[in-house]
Short mmCIF file of C-alpha atoms and ligand atoms in Angstrom, two decimals:
data_model
loop_
_atom_site.label_atom_id
_atom_site.label_comp_id
_atom_site.label_asym_id
_atom_site.label_seq_id
_atom_site.Cartn_x
_atom_site.Cartn_y
_atom_site.Cartn_z
CA UNK A 30 -0.29 -0.48 -0.03
CA UNK A 31 1.11 3.17 -0.76
CA UNK A 32 -0.56 6.63 0.45
CA UNK A 33 0.00 10.01 -0.34
CA UNK A 34 -2.42 12.79 1.19
CA UNK A 35 -2.51 16.72 0.01
CA UNK A 36 -4.91 19.02 2.25
CA UNK A 37 -5.04 20.80 5.23
CA UNK A 38 -5.57 22.07 8.45
CA UNK A 39 -7.43 25.64 9.23
CA UNK A 40 -6.72 27.16 12.05
CA UNK A 41 -8.98 30.27 13.90
CA UNK A 42 -6.04 32.07 13.06
CA UNK A 43 -4.00 33.40 11.18
CA UNK A 44 -1.00 31.29 12.39
CA UNK A 45 1.72 32.66 10.44
CA UNK A 46 3.59 33.73 13.61
CA UNK A 47 4.46 29.45 13.69
CA UNK A 48 6.51 30.42 11.09
CA UNK A 49 9.85 30.11 13.00
CA UNK A 50 9.00 27.14 15.10
CA UNK A 51 6.61 24.88 12.44
CA UNK A 52 9.86 22.99 10.60
CA UNK A 53 10.72 22.33 14.63
CA UNK A 54 7.36 21.12 15.59
CA UNK A 55 6.75 19.18 12.02
CA UNK A 56 10.26 16.78 12.51
CA UNK A 57 10.57 16.90 16.20
CA UNK A 58 7.15 16.43 17.45
CA UNK A 59 5.41 15.06 15.26
CA UNK A 60 7.25 12.98 12.39
CA UNK A 61 9.52 11.25 15.36
CA UNK A 62 6.36 11.04 18.08
CA UNK A 63 3.59 11.68 16.73
CA UNK A 64 3.24 9.78 13.62
CA UNK A 65 5.55 6.75 15.37
CA UNK A 66 2.42 6.45 17.89
CA UNK A 67 0.93 2.22 17.84
CA UNK A 68 3.30 1.63 15.00
CA UNK A 69 5.31 -1.68 15.23
CA UNK A 70 9.00 -0.96 15.81
CA UNK A 71 10.77 -1.47 12.46
CA UNK A 72 7.43 -0.84 10.43
CA UNK A 73 6.79 2.96 8.66
CA UNK A 74 4.21 4.96 10.21
CA UNK A 75 3.02 7.95 8.25
CA UNK A 76 5.45 11.08 7.69
CA UNK A 77 4.70 14.79 6.85
CA UNK A 78 6.77 15.22 3.71
CA UNK A 79 5.83 18.57 2.32
CA UNK A 80 4.25 21.56 4.91
CA UNK A 81 3.81 25.02 4.25
CA UNK A 82 1.87 27.89 6.43
CA UNK A 83 -0.71 30.26 4.39
CA UNK A 84 -2.76 32.65 6.30
CA UNK A 85 -4.33 30.24 8.73
CA UNK A 86 -3.97 27.23 7.10
CA UNK A 87 -0.66 24.82 7.24
CA UNK A 88 -0.62 22.76 3.99
CA UNK A 89 0.40 19.32 3.93
CA UNK A 90 1.57 16.65 2.43
CA UNK A 91 1.39 13.42 4.36
CA UNK A 92 2.94 9.76 3.04
CA UNK A 93 1.58 6.53 5.03
CA UNK A 94 1.74 3.45 5.20
CA UNK A 95 -0.77 0.61 6.86
CA UNK A 96 0.47 1.08 10.35
CA UNK A 97 -0.62 4.44 10.21
CA UNK A 98 -2.27 6.06 7.35
CA UNK A 99 -2.69 9.50 6.53
CA UNK A 100 -6.07 10.18 6.94
CA UNK A 101 -5.65 8.88 10.56
CA UNK A 102 -2.42 10.78 10.79
CA UNK A 103 -4.49 13.88 9.73
CA UNK A 104 -7.33 13.58 12.64
CA UNK A 105 -4.47 12.78 14.85
CA UNK A 106 -3.05 16.25 13.57
CA UNK A 107 -5.89 17.72 14.84
CA UNK A 108 -6.09 16.83 18.39
CA UNK A 109 -2.27 17.70 18.08
CA UNK A 110 -2.52 20.73 17.46
CA UNK A 111 -5.63 21.56 19.54
CA UNK A 112 -3.39 21.07 22.55
CA UNK A 113 0.05 22.39 21.04
CA UNK A 114 -1.90 25.99 20.07
CA UNK A 115 -5.09 25.74 21.62
CA UNK A 116 -3.93 26.63 24.98
CA UNK A 117 -0.73 28.66 24.52
CA UNK A 118 -1.55 31.03 21.82
CA UNK A 119 -5.41 30.47 22.36
CA UNK A 120 -5.99 29.27 18.90
CA UNK A 121 -8.26 26.52 17.73
CA UNK A 122 -8.56 24.48 15.09
CA UNK A 123 -11.42 25.39 12.89
CA UNK A 124 -11.01 22.45 9.83
CA UNK A 125 -8.82 19.41 8.27
CA UNK A 126 -9.43 18.45 4.41
CA UNK A 127 -7.74 16.68 2.35
CA UNK A 128 -7.55 17.55 -1.15
CA UNK A 129 -6.03 15.14 -2.86
CA UNK A 130 -5.64 11.77 -1.47
CA UNK A 131 -4.00 9.01 -3.70
CA UNK A 132 -3.65 5.10 -3.01
CA UNK A 133 -2.51 2.60 -4.49
CA UNK A 134 -2.29 -1.44 -3.47
CA UNK A 135 -2.33 -4.93 -4.71
CA UNK A 136 -5.65 -5.63 -4.43
CA UNK A 137 -6.64 -8.84 -3.45
CA UNK A 138 -7.99 -9.47 -6.35
CA UNK A 139 -7.41 -8.53 -9.66
CA UNK A 140 -10.19 -6.90 -11.35
CA UNK A 141 -10.82 -8.18 -14.86
CA UNK A 142 -12.25 -4.61 -16.05
CA UNK A 143 -12.54 -1.41 -15.71
CA UNK A 144 -14.02 -0.78 -11.88
CA UNK A 145 -16.44 2.42 -11.30
CA UNK A 146 -17.52 3.36 -8.46
CA UNK A 147 -19.56 6.16 -8.61
CA UNK A 148 -19.16 8.51 -5.11
CA UNK A 149 -18.03 12.18 -5.64
CA UNK A 150 -15.03 11.42 -3.15
CA UNK A 151 -13.36 9.60 -6.04
CA UNK A 152 -11.46 11.53 -8.96
CA UNK A 153 -9.89 8.52 -11.17
CA UNK A 154 -9.48 4.83 -10.39
CA UNK A 155 -7.64 2.81 -12.50
CA UNK A 156 -4.62 0.10 -12.58
CA UNK A 157 -1.52 1.30 -12.84
CA UNK A 158 2.22 -0.97 -12.93
CA UNK A 159 -0.58 -3.97 -11.89
CA UNK A 160 -1.97 -1.97 -9.21
CA UNK A 161 -4.77 -0.22 -8.25
CA UNK A 162 -4.21 3.09 -8.05
CA UNK A 163 -7.24 5.18 -6.39
CA UNK A 164 -7.14 8.69 -6.54
CA UNK A 165 -9.95 10.52 -3.88
CA UNK A 166 -10.78 14.76 -3.36
CA UNK A 167 -12.92 16.16 -1.20
CA UNK A 168 -12.96 15.01 2.13
CA UNK A 169 -13.72 16.75 5.12
CA UNK A 170 -13.58 15.73 9.02
CA UNK A 171 -16.97 13.77 9.41
CA UNK A 172 -16.27 12.25 5.52
CA UNK A 173 -12.47 10.73 7.04
CA UNK A 174 -14.29 10.18 10.97
CA UNK A 175 -17.52 8.27 9.12
CA UNK A 176 -14.62 6.03 7.87
CA UNK A 177 -15.33 6.49 3.90
CA UNK A 178 -12.36 6.22 3.09
CA UNK A 179 -12.69 2.72 4.17
CA UNK A 180 -15.77 2.03 2.79
CA UNK A 181 -15.30 2.87 -0.45
CA UNK A 182 -11.83 1.28 -0.96
CA UNK A 183 -14.09 -1.58 0.59
CA UNK A 184 -16.96 -0.85 -1.68
CA UNK A 185 -14.09 -1.35 -5.13
CA UNK A 186 -13.11 -4.45 -3.63
CA UNK A 187 -16.81 -5.77 -3.70
CA UNK A 188 -17.51 -4.58 -7.14
CA UNK A 189 -14.08 -7.10 -8.26
CA UNK A 190 -15.96 -9.78 -6.63
CA UNK A 191 -19.10 -9.04 -7.97
CA UNK A 192 -17.78 -9.17 -10.55
CA UNK A 193 -16.51 -12.21 -10.61
CA UNK A 194 -19.59 -14.11 -8.72
CA UNK A 195 -21.58 -12.83 -12.43
CA UNK A 196 -19.36 -15.15 -13.79
CA UNK A 197 -19.45 -18.04 -12.22
CA UNK A 198 -23.47 -19.16 -12.43
CA UNK A 199 -23.79 -21.92 -10.64
CA UNK A 200 -24.68 -21.08 -7.00
CA UNK A 201 -27.77 -23.42 -7.21
CA UNK A 202 -27.53 -26.78 -5.91
CA UNK A 203 -30.16 -29.83 -5.60
CA UNK A 204 -31.01 -30.57 -2.16
CA UNK A 205 -33.86 -32.99 -2.74
CA UNK A 206 -36.41 -33.65 -5.64
CA UNK A 207 -39.94 -35.79 -5.17
CA UNK A 208 -40.56 -38.34 -7.85
CA UNK A 209 -42.25 -37.76 -10.16
CA UNK A 210 -45.98 -37.11 -10.28
CA UNK A 211 -48.60 -37.92 -13.24
CA UNK A 212 -49.42 -34.96 -14.98
CA UNK A 213 -53.36 -34.32 -14.25
CA UNK A 214 -53.39 -30.52 -16.22
CA UNK A 215 -51.15 -28.81 -18.15
CA UNK A 216 -52.59 -25.03 -18.37
CA UNK A 217 -51.59 -22.37 -16.93
CA UNK A 218 -53.30 -21.27 -14.40
CA UNK A 219 -53.71 -17.37 -14.69
CA UNK A 220 -55.07 -17.60 -18.28
CA UNK A 221 -57.94 -20.29 -17.18
CA UNK A 222 -58.81 -18.18 -13.59
CA UNK A 223 -59.26 -15.05 -15.74
CA UNK A 224 -61.52 -17.07 -18.35
CA UNK A 225 -63.52 -17.96 -15.74
CA UNK A 226 -63.56 -15.02 -14.43
CA UNK A 227 -62.11 -16.13 -10.79
CA UNK A 228 -59.69 -13.33 -10.95
CA UNK A 229 -59.31 -9.46 -12.81
CA UNK A 230 -56.23 -7.70 -13.52
CA UNK A 231 -56.38 -4.00 -12.26
CA UNK A 232 -52.67 -3.32 -12.94
CA UNK A 233 -49.58 -4.94 -14.17
CA UNK A 234 -49.38 -7.47 -11.56
CA UNK A 235 -51.77 -6.56 -9.36
CA UNK A 236 -55.36 -8.91 -9.29
CA UNK A 237 -58.73 -8.49 -7.41
CA UNK A 238 -59.18 -12.44 -6.62
CA UNK A 239 -63.26 -13.46 -6.33
CA UNK A 240 -64.54 -15.96 -3.58
CA UNK A 241 -63.19 -18.93 -5.69
CA UNK A 242 -59.06 -18.39 -5.76
CA UNK A 243 -59.35 -16.22 -2.19
CA UNK A 244 -60.88 -19.10 -0.58
CA UNK A 245 -58.34 -21.25 -2.06
CA UNK A 246 -55.53 -18.76 -0.56
CA UNK A 247 -57.17 -19.60 3.14
CA UNK A 248 -56.59 -22.86 2.36
CA UNK A 249 -53.17 -22.77 2.03
CA UNK A 250 -53.05 -20.28 4.80
CA UNK A 251 -55.09 -22.83 6.88
CA UNK A 252 -52.71 -25.96 6.23
CA UNK A 253 -50.25 -23.58 7.17
CA UNK A 254 -52.00 -22.58 10.32
CA UNK A 255 -52.62 -26.43 10.94
CA UNK A 256 -49.35 -28.34 10.20
CA UNK A 257 -46.97 -26.09 10.81
CA UNK A 258 -47.57 -22.95 13.42
CA UNK A 259 -49.73 -24.60 15.44
CA UNK A 260 -47.64 -27.72 16.38
CA UNK A 261 -43.84 -25.54 16.14
CA UNK A 262 -46.13 -22.76 18.59
CA UNK A 263 -45.45 -20.07 16.65
CA UNK A 264 -47.03 -16.77 17.47
CA UNK A 265 -49.04 -14.03 15.85
CA UNK A 266 -47.66 -10.62 15.07
CA UNK A 267 -48.93 -7.61 13.03
CA UNK A 268 -45.60 -6.25 11.29
CA UNK A 269 -46.00 -3.05 9.77
CA UNK A 270 -46.38 -2.56 6.13
CA UNK A 271 -45.06 0.53 5.57
CA UNK A 272 -41.30 0.47 5.95
CA UNK A 273 -38.80 3.46 6.83
CA UNK A 274 -36.42 3.41 4.51
CA UNK A 275 -34.07 3.51 7.59
CA UNK A 276 -34.91 -0.13 8.06
CA UNK A 277 -33.96 -1.24 4.74
CA UNK A 278 -30.52 0.93 5.17
CA UNK A 279 -29.90 -2.04 7.96
CA UNK A 280 -31.02 -4.89 6.88
CA UNK A 281 -29.36 -4.08 3.29
CA UNK A 282 -32.09 -4.25 1.50
CA UNK A 283 -31.25 -0.56 0.42
CA UNK A 284 -29.54 -0.11 -1.66
CA UNK A 285 -29.36 -3.73 -2.46
CA UNK A 286 -33.30 -4.11 -3.70
CA UNK A 287 -33.38 -0.23 -4.15
CA UNK A 288 -34.97 -0.53 -8.04
CA UNK A 289 -37.72 -3.31 -6.49
CA UNK A 290 -39.51 -1.00 -3.82
CA UNK A 291 -42.30 0.69 -3.97
CA UNK A 292 -41.92 4.33 -2.35
CA UNK A 293 -44.18 6.11 -0.02
CA UNK A 294 -44.03 9.81 -1.02
CA UNK A 295 -46.95 11.95 1.77
CA UNK A 296 -47.97 15.68 1.02
CA UNK A 297 -45.18 18.29 1.65
CA UNK A 298 -48.06 20.76 3.12
CA UNK A 299 -51.07 19.32 4.77
CA UNK A 300 -53.17 22.96 4.41
CA UNK A 301 -55.83 22.04 1.57
CA UNK A 302 -54.91 25.97 0.53
CA UNK A 303 -51.43 24.32 -1.05
CA UNK A 304 -53.92 21.78 -2.77
CA UNK A 305 -56.15 24.36 -4.56
CA UNK A 306 -54.63 24.25 -7.72
CA UNK A 307 -54.47 21.02 -8.13
CA UNK A 308 -58.14 20.19 -7.13
CA UNK A 309 -58.87 23.42 -9.57
CA UNK A 310 -57.04 21.87 -12.45
CA UNK A 311 -59.08 18.46 -11.97
CA UNK A 312 -61.95 19.92 -11.48
CA UNK A 313 -61.45 21.81 -15.02
CA UNK A 314 -59.98 18.88 -17.10
CA UNK A 315 -60.85 15.54 -15.20
CA UNK A 316 -57.47 14.42 -15.68
CA UNK A 317 -54.73 14.12 -13.14
CA UNK A 318 -51.93 16.74 -13.54
CA UNK A 319 -49.09 14.13 -12.78
CA UNK A 320 -46.01 17.09 -13.14
CA UNK A 321 -48.25 19.27 -10.66
CA UNK A 322 -49.36 16.06 -8.00
CA UNK A 323 -45.35 15.24 -7.55
CA UNK A 324 -44.28 19.00 -6.83
CA UNK A 325 -46.87 17.93 -4.01
CA UNK A 326 -45.10 15.60 -2.32
CA UNK A 327 -42.10 14.78 -0.36
CA UNK A 328 -39.01 12.28 -1.45
CA UNK A 329 -39.73 8.66 -0.45
CA UNK A 330 -40.17 9.06 3.55
CA UNK A 331 -40.24 4.86 3.20
CA UNK A 332 -41.79 2.11 0.96
CA UNK A 333 -44.21 -0.53 1.00
CA UNK A 334 -43.50 -3.87 3.32
CA UNK A 335 -40.98 -6.04 0.25
CA UNK A 336 -39.88 -8.61 2.73
CA UNK A 337 -42.54 -8.73 6.33
CA UNK A 338 -39.34 -9.00 8.49
CA UNK A 339 -36.87 -6.62 8.82
CA UNK A 340 -39.23 -4.53 10.94
CA UNK A 341 -39.31 -6.81 13.67
CA UNK A 342 -35.78 -7.06 14.00
CA UNK A 343 -35.79 -3.57 14.74
CA UNK A 344 -37.90 -4.46 17.74
CA UNK A 345 -34.77 -6.16 19.42
CA UNK A 346 -32.55 -2.61 18.77
CA UNK A 347 -29.44 -2.27 21.11
CA UNK A 348 -31.76 -4.99 23.61
CA UNK A 349 -30.63 -8.28 25.63
CA UNK A 350 -33.12 -10.91 25.41
CA UNK A 351 -33.18 -12.85 28.13
CA UNK A 352 -31.36 -16.47 27.38
CA UNK A 353 -34.61 -18.37 28.28
CA UNK A 354 -37.22 -16.70 26.25
CA UNK A 355 -35.17 -18.10 23.34
CA UNK A 356 -36.51 -19.21 20.96
CA UNK A 357 -38.86 -16.29 19.78
CA UNK A 358 -41.37 -17.91 17.04
CA UNK A 359 -43.79 -15.83 15.60
CA UNK A 360 -45.32 -15.35 11.95
CA UNK A 361 -47.08 -12.32 10.54
CA UNK A 362 -49.95 -12.40 7.44
CA UNK A 363 -50.66 -8.98 8.41
CA UNK A 364 -50.82 -6.81 4.58
CA UNK A 365 -49.69 -7.30 1.64
CA UNK A 366 -46.29 -7.31 0.21
CA UNK A 367 -44.65 -5.31 -3.09
CA UNK A 368 -42.34 -5.87 -5.98
CA UNK A 369 -42.06 -3.99 -8.91
CA UNK A 370 -40.84 -6.76 -11.14
CA UNK A 371 -40.43 -4.49 -14.44
CA UNK A 372 -40.24 -6.78 -17.41
CA UNK A 373 -40.78 -9.97 -15.35
CA UNK A 374 -44.32 -9.78 -15.25
CA UNK A 375 -47.15 -12.31 -16.77
CA UNK A 376 -48.84 -15.03 -14.61
CA UNK A 377 -49.57 -14.64 -10.87
CA UNK A 378 -46.66 -16.39 -10.07
CA UNK A 379 -45.13 -13.18 -10.50
CA UNK A 380 -47.17 -10.41 -9.50
CA UNK A 381 -46.16 -7.13 -7.97
CA UNK A 382 -48.48 -7.14 -4.80
CA UNK A 383 -48.80 -10.61 -3.30
CA UNK A 384 -49.94 -11.81 0.04
CA UNK A 385 -47.63 -14.00 1.98
CA UNK A 386 -47.37 -15.55 5.43
CA UNK A 387 -44.03 -14.22 6.92
CA UNK A 388 -42.54 -17.15 9.91
CA UNK A 389 -40.09 -15.64 11.61
CA UNK A 390 -37.79 -16.81 14.55
CA UNK A 391 -34.54 -16.19 16.70
CA UNK A 392 -32.81 -18.26 19.33
CA UNK A 393 -28.89 -19.28 19.99
CA UNK A 394 -27.56 -20.77 17.30
CA UNK A 395 -28.43 -24.61 17.72
CA UNK A 396 -31.98 -23.45 18.48
CA UNK A 397 -32.32 -21.41 15.17
CA UNK A 398 -31.14 -24.42 13.08
CA UNK A 399 -33.12 -27.04 15.32
CA UNK A 400 -35.81 -24.71 13.97
CA UNK A 401 -35.08 -24.76 10.55
CA UNK A 402 -34.67 -28.50 10.65
CA UNK A 403 -38.28 -28.30 12.23
CA UNK A 404 -39.76 -26.16 9.43
CA UNK A 405 -38.35 -28.04 6.26
CA UNK A 406 -39.54 -31.64 7.83
CA UNK A 407 -42.93 -29.62 7.86
CA UNK A 408 -43.18 -28.45 4.77
CA UNK A 409 -42.48 -31.52 3.66
CA UNK A 410 -45.46 -32.94 5.16
CA UNK A 411 -47.12 -30.13 3.43
CA UNK A 412 -46.10 -30.50 0.15
CA UNK A 413 -45.72 -34.26 0.10
CA UNK A 414 -48.88 -35.43 1.68
CA UNK A 415 -51.73 -32.78 1.53
CA UNK A 416 -50.95 -30.55 -2.01
CA UNK A 417 -49.10 -33.75 -3.36
CA UNK A 418 -46.73 -31.89 -5.21
CA UNK A 419 -44.24 -32.96 -7.39
CA UNK A 420 -41.19 -30.27 -6.15
CA UNK A 421 -37.38 -30.22 -4.67
CA UNK A 422 -35.53 -28.29 -3.12
CA UNK A 423 -31.85 -26.75 -3.73
CA UNK A 424 -29.64 -24.48 -1.87
CA UNK A 425 -28.80 -21.43 -3.19
CA UNK A 426 -26.68 -17.94 -2.27
CA UNK A 427 -28.76 -15.86 -0.20
CA UNK A 428 -29.19 -12.57 -1.75
CA UNK A 429 -27.20 -10.33 0.53
CA UNK A 430 -24.34 -12.73 0.14
CA UNK A 431 -24.79 -12.27 -3.68
CA UNK A 432 -24.83 -8.01 -3.44
CA UNK A 433 -21.92 -8.50 -1.27
CA UNK A 434 -20.46 -10.88 -4.12
CA UNK A 435 -19.06 -12.70 -1.21
CA UNK A 436 -17.64 -16.30 -2.95
CA UNK A 437 -16.53 -18.50 -0.21
CA UNK A 438 -19.97 -20.13 0.58
CA UNK A 439 -19.02 -23.73 1.34
CA UNK A 440 -18.66 -22.31 5.22
CA UNK A 441 -21.69 -20.68 4.66
CA UNK A 442 -23.64 -23.64 3.71
CA UNK A 443 -25.37 -23.70 7.44
CA UNK A 444 -26.42 -20.55 6.69
CA UNK A 445 -27.85 -19.17 3.98
CA UNK A 446 -31.25 -20.03 1.42
CA UNK A 447 -33.09 -23.05 0.54
CA UNK A 448 -35.80 -22.79 -2.54
CA UNK A 449 -38.73 -24.77 -3.02
CA UNK A 450 -39.35 -25.43 -6.28
CA UNK A 451 -42.49 -26.65 -8.16
CA UNK A 452 -42.58 -28.28 -11.32
CA UNK A 453 -45.32 -26.25 -13.72
CA UNK A 454 -46.60 -28.39 -16.71
CA UNK A 455 -47.68 -25.66 -19.31
CA UNK A 456 -43.98 -23.95 -19.35
CA UNK A 457 -43.09 -27.55 -20.69
CA UNK A 458 -40.27 -30.35 -19.83
CA UNK A 459 -39.24 -30.75 -16.47
CA UNK A 460 -35.77 -30.74 -17.46
CA UNK A 461 -35.65 -27.73 -19.59
CA UNK A 462 -38.57 -25.43 -18.03
CA UNK A 463 -37.92 -23.00 -15.13
CA UNK A 464 -39.64 -24.10 -12.40
CA UNK A 465 -41.53 -22.17 -9.59
CA UNK A 466 -39.62 -20.92 -6.69
CA UNK A 467 -43.02 -21.39 -4.47
CA UNK A 468 -41.11 -20.75 -1.52
CA UNK A 469 -38.14 -20.43 0.47
CA UNK A 470 -36.43 -20.62 3.64
CA UNK A 471 -33.31 -18.54 4.70
CA UNK A 472 -30.94 -18.75 8.06
CA UNK A 473 -29.25 -15.52 8.01
CA UNK A 474 -26.84 -16.47 10.86
CA UNK A 475 -26.15 -13.07 13.06
CA UNK A 476 -26.84 -10.82 9.90
CA UNK A 477 -29.59 -9.08 12.05
CA UNK A 478 -29.43 -8.99 15.30
CA UNK A 479 -25.39 -7.69 14.04
CA UNK A 480 -27.22 -5.33 12.36
CA UNK A 481 -29.57 -4.30 15.00
CA UNK A 482 -26.87 -4.92 17.55
CA UNK A 483 -29.02 -6.92 19.83
CA UNK A 484 -27.46 -10.23 22.01
CA UNK A 485 -28.93 -12.44 24.64
CA UNK A 486 -28.69 -11.35 28.62
CA UNK A 487 -25.59 -14.11 28.82
CA UNK A 488 -24.13 -12.04 25.54
CA UNK A 489 -24.46 -14.81 23.26
CA UNK A 490 -25.38 -14.33 19.79
CA UNK A 491 -28.75 -14.30 18.35
CA UNK A 492 -29.20 -16.32 15.27
CA UNK A 493 -32.26 -15.93 12.90
CA UNK A 494 -34.39 -17.04 10.05
CA UNK A 495 -37.15 -16.40 8.31
CA UNK A 496 -39.26 -17.99 5.86
CA UNK A 497 -41.84 -16.86 3.17
CA UNK A 498 -44.87 -18.39 2.11
CA UNK A 499 -46.56 -17.02 -1.01
CA UNK A 500 -50.02 -17.55 -1.09
CA UNK A 501 -50.34 -17.22 -4.24
CA UNK A 502 -47.53 -18.79 -5.75
CA UNK A 503 -48.76 -22.03 -3.75
CA UNK A 504 -51.93 -21.84 -5.46
CA UNK A 505 -50.39 -21.61 -8.44
CA UNK A 506 -48.05 -24.21 -7.67
CA UNK A 507 -50.88 -26.67 -6.37
CA UNK A 508 -53.22 -25.34 -9.03
CA UNK A 509 -50.91 -25.86 -12.83
CA UNK A 510 -50.55 -29.74 -11.37
CA UNK A 511 -53.79 -30.67 -10.61
CA UNK A 512 -56.34 -28.01 -12.36
CA UNK A 513 -59.12 -26.13 -11.13
CA UNK A 514 -61.90 -29.22 -11.02
CA UNK A 515 -61.89 -30.28 -7.57
CA UNK A 516 -62.95 -34.27 -7.98
CA UNK A 517 -59.27 -33.85 -9.22
CA UNK A 518 -57.89 -32.35 -5.81
CA UNK A 519 -55.80 -34.67 -3.17
CA UNK A 520 -58.68 -35.71 -0.82
CA UNK A 521 -56.38 -34.67 2.18
CA UNK A 522 -56.65 -30.90 0.09
CA UNK A 523 -59.98 -31.17 -0.34
CA UNK A 524 -61.47 -31.57 2.55
CA UNK A 525 -59.97 -28.77 4.31
CA UNK A 526 -61.08 -26.68 1.64
CA UNK A 527 -64.57 -28.23 1.63
CA UNK A 528 -67.30 -26.86 -0.96
CA UNK A 529 -66.10 -23.99 -2.89
CA UNK A 530 -68.41 -20.85 -3.07
CA UNK A 531 -70.29 -19.88 -6.38
CA UNK A 532 -68.96 -18.20 -9.05
CA UNK A 533 -69.40 -14.54 -9.71
CA UNK A 534 -71.09 -14.26 -12.81
CA UNK A 535 -71.34 -11.13 -15.28
CA UNK A 536 -72.66 -10.60 -18.28
ZN1 ZN B 5 -37.92 -12.37 6.31
#
């Protein structure tokens, strides 16, 4: 690592009166003492290589090593000068600033092509002499204290890793596959349900469900209650469905899924006077002036529920959970979730607004893993014995590891996501068609308890896990294989669903 920083320390007054002393201060007090502190013997720390007084500024060039990085040396200087000139001369340190900062190093992985990190503090980023040269600019004290330099370097590293990650497509490993089931039906459930008037599309990916699909999805929920939630003693909670952006910032969904959220804004001004022009416009034209409306709204303050669990972890922020209260097991089904799927929208299996039961658990590591096994067992029972599905399960790279460009999965198999996939006959052959991920289960390890800084009272780690049960997806997986005629459905399912409600007829 090679570091070279150009910047200054700014004082509250002109400091030219220090002119005669500054050389001695730099060479005898700073370079030989202050910048050697904490540096291992025989290793280089940091060093001011050029200095010049200019009005109320001390202009500096600092070179440094990994043992004392120049930006940390600059923070040290601020404290030093506050003491050194503050007491005797009543001069304060007003600011520290980095104008140019070049860092050259050998990255742990060499970038295969151009890496870009687009933030205003990066002036240049390129390969030089087989190393990476990062030129930074305009970092003030708060940028330095908030570790922007370190964060920029780790972001660069993440991007290099992520490029490599994309290159390796195989991040899917089959764990188990059910026996083949006889294909009873091969139509597209969404199309057939639309034809019968069971569902109606109100907007892209958003559907109205009439009594029959509503009953089918409630039946799925009932199955989950009877065969999973109650036997495993999960309790219901109501989690907020409009999520402050800060919550996602902590979980990493922001920025990870920034392009998929539905954002929420509210009126900038509450007073009706402020809205009168909009009222008038609509009354006169019968149209909604979207630009005018946009002006009246705040920037997004939150987003619609995306994954249900994040606000639950927030509940535990900076708390200690009594050891004997663990494990904690809850579920939420108090509202809809939203995802913008862009071009991917077609049927109910991939919709914008959907209904999901989110099952969340937390405990010590062994407890979290034991609950995972119990859930897996319950799911297998449901899919094999009640829904009678042809399905498989696979280990996949969890979303947050994928986004961070992590590649050492082998050690992390305890953590990770299991996808449950169902064969959809209408999509083609088993071998060549895409199966539907109708369910998944993730053990997140300490990811969320670290994000919100909670532990047990004996200061042990808390592991969390969650599994989302998409009711539309369960329904589609089931219908795609079993069709729309109740007589064809498995007996156990028929017992739970009961007699179907009547269709709503229109002409
Ligand atoms: Zn979750």
